[in-house]
GROMACS .gro file of C-alpha atoms in nm:
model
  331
    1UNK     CA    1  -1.149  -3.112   1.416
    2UNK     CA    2  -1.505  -3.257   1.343
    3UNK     CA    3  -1.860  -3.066   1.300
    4UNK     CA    4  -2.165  -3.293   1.326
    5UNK     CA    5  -2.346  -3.267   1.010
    6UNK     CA    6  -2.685  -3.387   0.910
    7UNK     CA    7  -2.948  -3.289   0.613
    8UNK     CA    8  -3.034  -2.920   0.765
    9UNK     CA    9  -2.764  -2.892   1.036
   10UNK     CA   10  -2.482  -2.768   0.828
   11UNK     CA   11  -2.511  -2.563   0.516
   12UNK     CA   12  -2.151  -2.476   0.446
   13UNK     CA   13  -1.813  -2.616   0.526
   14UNK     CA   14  -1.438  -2.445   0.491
   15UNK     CA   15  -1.186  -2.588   0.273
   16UNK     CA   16  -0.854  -2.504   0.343
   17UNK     CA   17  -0.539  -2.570   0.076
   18UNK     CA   18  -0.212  -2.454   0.004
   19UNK     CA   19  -0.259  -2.098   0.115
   20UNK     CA   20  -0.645  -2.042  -0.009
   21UNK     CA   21  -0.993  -2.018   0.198
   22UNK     CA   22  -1.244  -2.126  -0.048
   23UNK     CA   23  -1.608  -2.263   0.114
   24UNK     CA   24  -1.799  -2.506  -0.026
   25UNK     CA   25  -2.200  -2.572  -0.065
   26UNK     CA   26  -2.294  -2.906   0.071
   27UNK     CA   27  -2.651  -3.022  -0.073
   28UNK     CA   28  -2.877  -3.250   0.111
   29UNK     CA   29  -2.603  -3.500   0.218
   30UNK     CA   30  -2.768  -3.838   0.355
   31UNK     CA   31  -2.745  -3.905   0.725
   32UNK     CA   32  -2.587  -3.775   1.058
   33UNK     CA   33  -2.215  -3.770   1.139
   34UNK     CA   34  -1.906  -3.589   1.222
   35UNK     CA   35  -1.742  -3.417   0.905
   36UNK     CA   36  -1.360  -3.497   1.002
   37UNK     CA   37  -1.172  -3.156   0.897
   38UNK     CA   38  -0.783  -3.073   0.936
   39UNK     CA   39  -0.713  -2.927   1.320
   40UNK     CA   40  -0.613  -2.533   1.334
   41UNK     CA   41  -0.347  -2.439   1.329
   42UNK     CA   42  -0.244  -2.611   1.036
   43UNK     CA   43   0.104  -2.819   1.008
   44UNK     CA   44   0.198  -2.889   0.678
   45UNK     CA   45   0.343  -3.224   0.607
   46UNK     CA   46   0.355  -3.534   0.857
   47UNK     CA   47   0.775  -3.498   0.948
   48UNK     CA   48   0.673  -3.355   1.289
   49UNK     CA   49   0.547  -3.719   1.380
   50UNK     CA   50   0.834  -3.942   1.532
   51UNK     CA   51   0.759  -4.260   1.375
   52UNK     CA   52   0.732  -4.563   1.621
   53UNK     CA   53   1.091  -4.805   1.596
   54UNK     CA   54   1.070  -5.146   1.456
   55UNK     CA   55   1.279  -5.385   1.585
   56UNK     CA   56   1.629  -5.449   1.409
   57UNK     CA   57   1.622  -5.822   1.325
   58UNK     CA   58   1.336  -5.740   1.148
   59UNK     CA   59   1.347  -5.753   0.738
   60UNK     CA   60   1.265  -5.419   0.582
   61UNK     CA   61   1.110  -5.315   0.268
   62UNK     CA   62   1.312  -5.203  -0.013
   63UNK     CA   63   1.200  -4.845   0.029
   64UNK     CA   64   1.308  -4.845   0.401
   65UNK     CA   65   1.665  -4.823   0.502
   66UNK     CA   66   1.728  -4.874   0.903
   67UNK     CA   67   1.485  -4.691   1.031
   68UNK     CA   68   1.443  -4.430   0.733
   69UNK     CA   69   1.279  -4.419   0.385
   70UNK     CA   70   1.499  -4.405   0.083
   71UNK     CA   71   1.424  -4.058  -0.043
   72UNK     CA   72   1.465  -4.193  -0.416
   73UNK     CA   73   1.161  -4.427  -0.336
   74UNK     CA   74   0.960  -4.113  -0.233
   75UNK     CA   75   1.064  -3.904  -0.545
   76UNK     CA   76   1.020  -4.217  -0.819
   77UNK     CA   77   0.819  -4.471  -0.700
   78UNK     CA   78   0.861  -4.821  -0.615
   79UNK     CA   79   1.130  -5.017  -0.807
   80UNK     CA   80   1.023  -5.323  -1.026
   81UNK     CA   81   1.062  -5.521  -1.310
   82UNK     CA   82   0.922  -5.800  -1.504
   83UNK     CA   83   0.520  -5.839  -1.546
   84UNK     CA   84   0.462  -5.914  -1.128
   85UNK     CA   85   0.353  -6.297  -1.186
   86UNK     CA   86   0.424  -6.528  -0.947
   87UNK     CA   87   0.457  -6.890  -1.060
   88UNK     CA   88   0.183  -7.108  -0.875
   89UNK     CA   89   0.291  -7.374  -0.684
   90UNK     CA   90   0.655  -7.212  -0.597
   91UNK     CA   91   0.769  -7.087  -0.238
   92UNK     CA   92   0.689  -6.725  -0.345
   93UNK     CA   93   0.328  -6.800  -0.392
   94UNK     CA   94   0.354  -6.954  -0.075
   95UNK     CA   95   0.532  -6.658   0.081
   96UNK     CA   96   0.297  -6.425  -0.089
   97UNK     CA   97   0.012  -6.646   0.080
   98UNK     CA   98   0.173  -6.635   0.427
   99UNK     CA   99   0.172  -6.232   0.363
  100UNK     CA  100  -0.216  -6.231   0.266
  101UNK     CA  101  -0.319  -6.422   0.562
  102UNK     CA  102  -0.138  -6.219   0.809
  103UNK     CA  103  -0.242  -5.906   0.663
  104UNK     CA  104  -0.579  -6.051   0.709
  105UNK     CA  105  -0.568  -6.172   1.062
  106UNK     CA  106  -0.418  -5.763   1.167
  107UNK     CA  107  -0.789  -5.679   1.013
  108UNK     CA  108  -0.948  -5.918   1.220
  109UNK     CA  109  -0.754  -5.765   1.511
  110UNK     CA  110  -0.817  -5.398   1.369
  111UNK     CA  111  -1.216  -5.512   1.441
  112UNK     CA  112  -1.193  -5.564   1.826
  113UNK     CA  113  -1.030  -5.226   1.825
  114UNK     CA  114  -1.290  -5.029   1.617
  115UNK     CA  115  -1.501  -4.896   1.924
  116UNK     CA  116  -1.699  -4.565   2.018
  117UNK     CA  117  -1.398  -4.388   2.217
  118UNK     CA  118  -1.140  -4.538   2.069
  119UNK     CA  119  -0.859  -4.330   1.888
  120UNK     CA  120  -0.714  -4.394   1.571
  121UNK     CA  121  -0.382  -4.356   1.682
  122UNK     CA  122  -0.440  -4.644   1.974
  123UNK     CA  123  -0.516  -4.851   1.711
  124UNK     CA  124  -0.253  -4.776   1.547
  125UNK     CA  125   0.016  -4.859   1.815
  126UNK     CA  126  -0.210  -5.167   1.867
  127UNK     CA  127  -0.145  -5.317   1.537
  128UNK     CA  128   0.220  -5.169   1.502
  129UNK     CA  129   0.286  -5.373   1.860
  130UNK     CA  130   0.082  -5.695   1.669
  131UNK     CA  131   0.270  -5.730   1.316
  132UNK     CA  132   0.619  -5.655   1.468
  133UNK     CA  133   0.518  -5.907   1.728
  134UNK     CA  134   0.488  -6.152   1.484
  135UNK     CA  135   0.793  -6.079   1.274
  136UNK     CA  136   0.648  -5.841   1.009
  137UNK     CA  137   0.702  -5.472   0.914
  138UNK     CA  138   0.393  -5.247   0.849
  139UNK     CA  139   0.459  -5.159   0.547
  140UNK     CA  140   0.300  -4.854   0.522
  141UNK     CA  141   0.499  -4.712   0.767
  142UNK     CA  142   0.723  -4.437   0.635
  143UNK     CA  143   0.676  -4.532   0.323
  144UNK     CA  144   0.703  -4.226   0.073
  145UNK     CA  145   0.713  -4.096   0.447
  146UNK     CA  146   0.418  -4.190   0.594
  147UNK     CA  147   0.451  -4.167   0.962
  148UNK     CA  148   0.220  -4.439   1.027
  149UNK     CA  149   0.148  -4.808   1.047
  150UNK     CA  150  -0.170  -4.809   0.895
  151UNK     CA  151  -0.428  -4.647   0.773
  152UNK     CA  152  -0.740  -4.517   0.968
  153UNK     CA  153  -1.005  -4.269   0.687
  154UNK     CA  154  -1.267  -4.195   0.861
  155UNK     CA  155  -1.636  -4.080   0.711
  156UNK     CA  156  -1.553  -3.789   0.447
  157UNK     CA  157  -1.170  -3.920   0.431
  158UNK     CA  158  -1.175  -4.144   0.147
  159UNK     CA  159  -0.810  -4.293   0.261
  160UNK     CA  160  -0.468  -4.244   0.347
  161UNK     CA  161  -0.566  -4.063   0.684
  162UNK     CA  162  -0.308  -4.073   0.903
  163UNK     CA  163  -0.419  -4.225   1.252
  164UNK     CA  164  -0.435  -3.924   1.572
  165UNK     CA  165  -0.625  -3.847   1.854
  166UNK     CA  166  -0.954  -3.823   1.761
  167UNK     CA  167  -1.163  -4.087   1.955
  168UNK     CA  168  -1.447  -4.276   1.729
  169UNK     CA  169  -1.734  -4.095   1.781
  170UNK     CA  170  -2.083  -4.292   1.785
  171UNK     CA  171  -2.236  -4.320   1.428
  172UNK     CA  172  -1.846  -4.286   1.245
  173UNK     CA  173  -1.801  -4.518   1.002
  174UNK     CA  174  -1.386  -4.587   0.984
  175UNK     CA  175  -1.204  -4.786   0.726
  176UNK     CA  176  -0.854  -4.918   0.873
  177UNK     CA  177  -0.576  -5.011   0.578
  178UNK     CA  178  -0.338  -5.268   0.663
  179UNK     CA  179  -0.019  -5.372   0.484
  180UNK     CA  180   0.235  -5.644   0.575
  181UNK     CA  181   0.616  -5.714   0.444
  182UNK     CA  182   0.741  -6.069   0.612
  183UNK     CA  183   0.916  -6.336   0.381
  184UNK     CA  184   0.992  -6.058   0.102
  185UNK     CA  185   0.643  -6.015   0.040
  186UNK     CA  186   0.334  -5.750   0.146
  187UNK     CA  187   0.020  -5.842   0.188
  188UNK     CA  188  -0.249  -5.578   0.202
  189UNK     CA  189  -0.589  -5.555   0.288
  190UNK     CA  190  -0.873  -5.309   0.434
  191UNK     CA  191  -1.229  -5.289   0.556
  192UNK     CA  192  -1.447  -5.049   0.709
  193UNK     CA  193  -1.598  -5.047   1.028
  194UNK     CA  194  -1.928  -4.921   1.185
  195UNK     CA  195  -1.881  -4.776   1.503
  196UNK     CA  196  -2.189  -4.769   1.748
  197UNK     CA  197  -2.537  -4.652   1.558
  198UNK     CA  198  -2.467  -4.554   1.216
  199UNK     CA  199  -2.742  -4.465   1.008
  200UNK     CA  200  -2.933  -4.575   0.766
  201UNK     CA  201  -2.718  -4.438   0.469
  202UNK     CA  202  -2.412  -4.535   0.651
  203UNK     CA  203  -2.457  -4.875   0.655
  204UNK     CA  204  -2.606  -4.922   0.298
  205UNK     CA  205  -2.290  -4.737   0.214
  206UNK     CA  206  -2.083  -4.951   0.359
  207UNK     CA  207  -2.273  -5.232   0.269
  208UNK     CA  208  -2.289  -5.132  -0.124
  209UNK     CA  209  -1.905  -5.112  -0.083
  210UNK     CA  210  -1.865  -5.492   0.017
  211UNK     CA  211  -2.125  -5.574  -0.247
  212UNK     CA  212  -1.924  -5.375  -0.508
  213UNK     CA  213  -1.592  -5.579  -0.414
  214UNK     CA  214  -1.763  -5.892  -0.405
  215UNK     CA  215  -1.902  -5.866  -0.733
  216UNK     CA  216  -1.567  -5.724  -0.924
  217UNK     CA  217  -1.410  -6.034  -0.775
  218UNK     CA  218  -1.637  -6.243  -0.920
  219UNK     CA  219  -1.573  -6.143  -1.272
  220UNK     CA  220  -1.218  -6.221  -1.232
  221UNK     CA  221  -1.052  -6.530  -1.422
  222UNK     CA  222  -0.750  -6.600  -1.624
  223UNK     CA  223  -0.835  -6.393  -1.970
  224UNK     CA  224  -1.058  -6.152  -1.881
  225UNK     CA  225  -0.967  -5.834  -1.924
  226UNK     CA  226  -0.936  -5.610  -1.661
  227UNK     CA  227  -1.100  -5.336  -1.702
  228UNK     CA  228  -1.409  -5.529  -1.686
  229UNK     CA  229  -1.372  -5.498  -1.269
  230UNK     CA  230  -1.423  -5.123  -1.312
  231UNK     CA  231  -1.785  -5.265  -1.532
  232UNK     CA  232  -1.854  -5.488  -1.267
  233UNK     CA  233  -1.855  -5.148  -0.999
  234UNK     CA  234  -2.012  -4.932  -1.220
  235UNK     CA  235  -2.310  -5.151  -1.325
  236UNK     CA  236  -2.366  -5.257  -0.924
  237UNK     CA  237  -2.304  -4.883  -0.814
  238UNK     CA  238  -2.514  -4.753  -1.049
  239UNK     CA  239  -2.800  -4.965  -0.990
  240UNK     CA  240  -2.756  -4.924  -0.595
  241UNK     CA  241  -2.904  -4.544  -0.657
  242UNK     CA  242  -2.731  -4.181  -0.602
  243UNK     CA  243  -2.372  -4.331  -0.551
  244UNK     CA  244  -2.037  -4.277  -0.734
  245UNK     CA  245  -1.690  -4.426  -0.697
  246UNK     CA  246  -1.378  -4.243  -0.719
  247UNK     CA  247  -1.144  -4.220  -0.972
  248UNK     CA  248  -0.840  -4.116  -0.876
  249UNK     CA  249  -0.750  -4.416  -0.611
  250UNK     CA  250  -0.694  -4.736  -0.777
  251UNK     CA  251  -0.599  -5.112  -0.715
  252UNK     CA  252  -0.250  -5.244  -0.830
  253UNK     CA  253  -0.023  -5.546  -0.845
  254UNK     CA  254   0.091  -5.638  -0.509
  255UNK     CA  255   0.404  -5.931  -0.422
  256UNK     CA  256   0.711  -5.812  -0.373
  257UNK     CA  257   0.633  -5.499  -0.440
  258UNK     CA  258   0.440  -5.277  -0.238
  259UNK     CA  259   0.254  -5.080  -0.554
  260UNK     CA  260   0.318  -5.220  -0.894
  261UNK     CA  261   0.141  -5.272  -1.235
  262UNK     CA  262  -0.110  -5.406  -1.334
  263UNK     CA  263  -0.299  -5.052  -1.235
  264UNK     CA  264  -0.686  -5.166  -1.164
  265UNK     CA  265  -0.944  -4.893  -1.227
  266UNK     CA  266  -1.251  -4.931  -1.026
  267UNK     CA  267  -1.465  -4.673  -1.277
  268UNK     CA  268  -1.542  -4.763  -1.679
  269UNK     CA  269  -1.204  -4.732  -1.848
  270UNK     CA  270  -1.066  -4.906  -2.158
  271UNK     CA  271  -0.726  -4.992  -2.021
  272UNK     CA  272  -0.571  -5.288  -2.208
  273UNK     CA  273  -0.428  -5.608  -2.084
  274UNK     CA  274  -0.597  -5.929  -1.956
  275UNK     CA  275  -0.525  -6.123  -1.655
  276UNK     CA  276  -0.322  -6.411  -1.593
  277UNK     CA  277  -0.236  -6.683  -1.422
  278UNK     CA  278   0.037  -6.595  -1.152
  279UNK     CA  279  -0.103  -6.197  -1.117
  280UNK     CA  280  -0.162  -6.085  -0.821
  281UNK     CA  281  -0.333  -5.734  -0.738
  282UNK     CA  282  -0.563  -5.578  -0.477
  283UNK     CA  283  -0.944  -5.474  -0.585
  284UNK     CA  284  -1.033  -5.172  -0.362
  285UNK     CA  285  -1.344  -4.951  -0.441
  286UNK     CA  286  -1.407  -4.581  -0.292
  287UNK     CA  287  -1.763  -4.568  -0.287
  288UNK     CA  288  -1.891  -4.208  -0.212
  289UNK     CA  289  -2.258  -4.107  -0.118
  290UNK     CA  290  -2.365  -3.894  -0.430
  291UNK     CA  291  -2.229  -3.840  -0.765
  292UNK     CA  292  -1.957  -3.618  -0.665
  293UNK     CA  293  -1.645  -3.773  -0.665
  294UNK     CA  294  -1.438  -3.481  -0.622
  295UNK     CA  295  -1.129  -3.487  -0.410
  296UNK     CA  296  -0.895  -3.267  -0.176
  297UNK     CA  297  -0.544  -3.361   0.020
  298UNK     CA  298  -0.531  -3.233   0.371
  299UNK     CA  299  -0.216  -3.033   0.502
  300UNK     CA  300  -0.073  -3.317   0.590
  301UNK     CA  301  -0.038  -3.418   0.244
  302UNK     CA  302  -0.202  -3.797   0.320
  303UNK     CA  303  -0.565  -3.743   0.381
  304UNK     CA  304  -0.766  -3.745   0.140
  305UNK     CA  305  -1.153  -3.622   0.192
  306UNK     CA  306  -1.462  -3.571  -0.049
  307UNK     CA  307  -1.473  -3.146  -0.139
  308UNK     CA  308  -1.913  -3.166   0.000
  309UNK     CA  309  -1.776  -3.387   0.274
  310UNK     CA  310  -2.048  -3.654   0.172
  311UNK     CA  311  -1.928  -4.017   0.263
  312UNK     CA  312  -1.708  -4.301   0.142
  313UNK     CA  313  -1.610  -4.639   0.232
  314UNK     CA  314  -1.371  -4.882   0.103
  315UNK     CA  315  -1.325  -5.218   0.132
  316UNK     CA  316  -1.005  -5.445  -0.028
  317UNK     CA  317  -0.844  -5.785  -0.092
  318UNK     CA  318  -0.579  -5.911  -0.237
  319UNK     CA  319  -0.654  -6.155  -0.556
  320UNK     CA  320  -0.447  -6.408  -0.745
  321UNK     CA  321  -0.541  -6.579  -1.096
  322UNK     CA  322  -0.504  -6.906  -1.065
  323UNK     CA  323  -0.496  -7.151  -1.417
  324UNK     CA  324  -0.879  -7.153  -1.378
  325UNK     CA  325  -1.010  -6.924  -1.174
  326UNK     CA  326  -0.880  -6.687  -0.855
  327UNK     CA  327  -0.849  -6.680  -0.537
  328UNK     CA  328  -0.883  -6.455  -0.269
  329UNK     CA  329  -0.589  -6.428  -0.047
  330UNK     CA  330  -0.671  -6.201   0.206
  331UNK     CA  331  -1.072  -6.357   0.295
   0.00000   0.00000   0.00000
């Protein structure tokens, strides 16, 4: 379900969670768009979606067994040990790179698709039918049981929505999420899209995003500690004007694991540990329009969408710290 919102078209919207109708005030949000909202009747959970078969020669994930997650995955989180590094110059680093760039080249794909009209969830059959083309699983797909192959948030969903029927409207903004596994390694990366004529604030949204990215990659290098990428957003963010990023989404290692530490914080923190060579991790800002970062999980227990239903965008890469400097895998 979407409403069109604008600065005097829409004064209140309704939250609904767990089994509570509480409304909230939305003041003087930037722009025109569609507010994205759970449809009615609700369905709880995502297990009424059939998720879409991957062929068997395939390699899965750990997490996935045949064609179904491993419910101890779900419950505990990824299994890992050691401190994620990969040794440069070794076939893993080379795997990992193979990972990176494919994950990058779905993206490039993901682009062509992003159109006025367009579903999410053609999009999402679209890129399921490209990576298992080429030999890869999407790993997001039932991961922790997602139902999915990637990741489609579009204007108040910060992330993690789960790709249906709703065409792209003109003036959506849309940020697709795509992960990888091939040669025992995932390789993740996402961007977000303007779709038709987006406004003003929508693009310098999306814009401050990729600014905020580019400049907490930047700081990176063997040594520095990291929560100096969360300084790096802050200081750019809050220069940009009335913006604010959220909190409870971060970065995190990425190799053979899908979600590992190190844990990178995209707000001021004072997390220890420095980077190294051989780390790998994803950088991945939620930039929302106001200073409200406030969050709510739709009934499908992925979604994720600002309470005022203001804006975000996100945009990610993968980056590994090299002896003397980094690079960016997924670019």
């Amino acid at each position: 379900m979407a409403l069109r919102i604008g600065t005097r078209s829409l004064s209140r919207v309704f939250k609904h969670q767990s089994h509570t109708h509480r409304s909230y005030s939305i003041q003087q949000l930037p722009g025109d768009y569609s507010v994205v909202l759970p449809k009615e009747p609700f369905v709880w959970g995502v297990s009424h979606i059939i998720p879409r078969p991957v062929p068997i020669h395939i390699p899965r994930p750990p997490y996935i067994k045949g064609d179904r997650p491993i419910l101890d995955y779900s419950k505990y989180g990824e299994l890992y040990e050691g401190d994620g590094r990969i040794a440069l110059g070794s076939p893993e680093e080379k795997s990992l790179r193979r990972a990176a760039l494919l994950a990058r080249d779905v993206l490039n794909y993901a682009s062509t698709l992003a159109k006025i009209g367009v579903t999410t969830e053609t999009i999402d059959i679209a890129l399921h039918e490209w990576i298992t083309t080429h030999g890869a699983y999407p790993s997001p797909l039932l991961y922790s049981g997602f139902p999915k192959s990637c990741c489609t948030s579009v204007n108040n969903i910060l992330c993690h929505g789960v790709p249906d029927d709703r065409p792209l409207e003109d003036g959506d903004i849309v940020n697709i999420d795509v992960t990888v596994y091939v040669d025992g390694y995932h390789g993740d990366t996402s961007r977000t899209f303007l779709i038709g004529d987006v406004d003003e604030p929508g693009r310098r949204l999306v814009d401050i995003t990729n600014n905020a990215l580019d400049l907490a990659i930047q700081y990176c290098g063997p040594g520095k500690p990291f929560k100096g990428i969360g300084k790096a957003i802050h200081d750019h963010i809050h220069r940009s004007g009335n913006y604010c990023v959220s909190q409870r989404f971060t970065g995190h290692g990425v190799g053979s694991a899908f979600h590992r530490p190190p844990w990178i914080l995209h707000h001021l923190n004072d997390e220890p540990g420095v980077m190294l060579p051989g780390h790998c991790f994803t950088i991945e800002p939620i930039i929302i329009e106001g200073l409200d970062p406030t969050d709510w999980t739709f009934p499908d227990g992925w979604a994720a969408s600002t309470e005022n239903c203001s804006r975000g965008a996100q945009a990610e890469h993968m980056v590994l710290i090299t002896e003397d400097g980094y690079d960016v895998l997924t670019a």
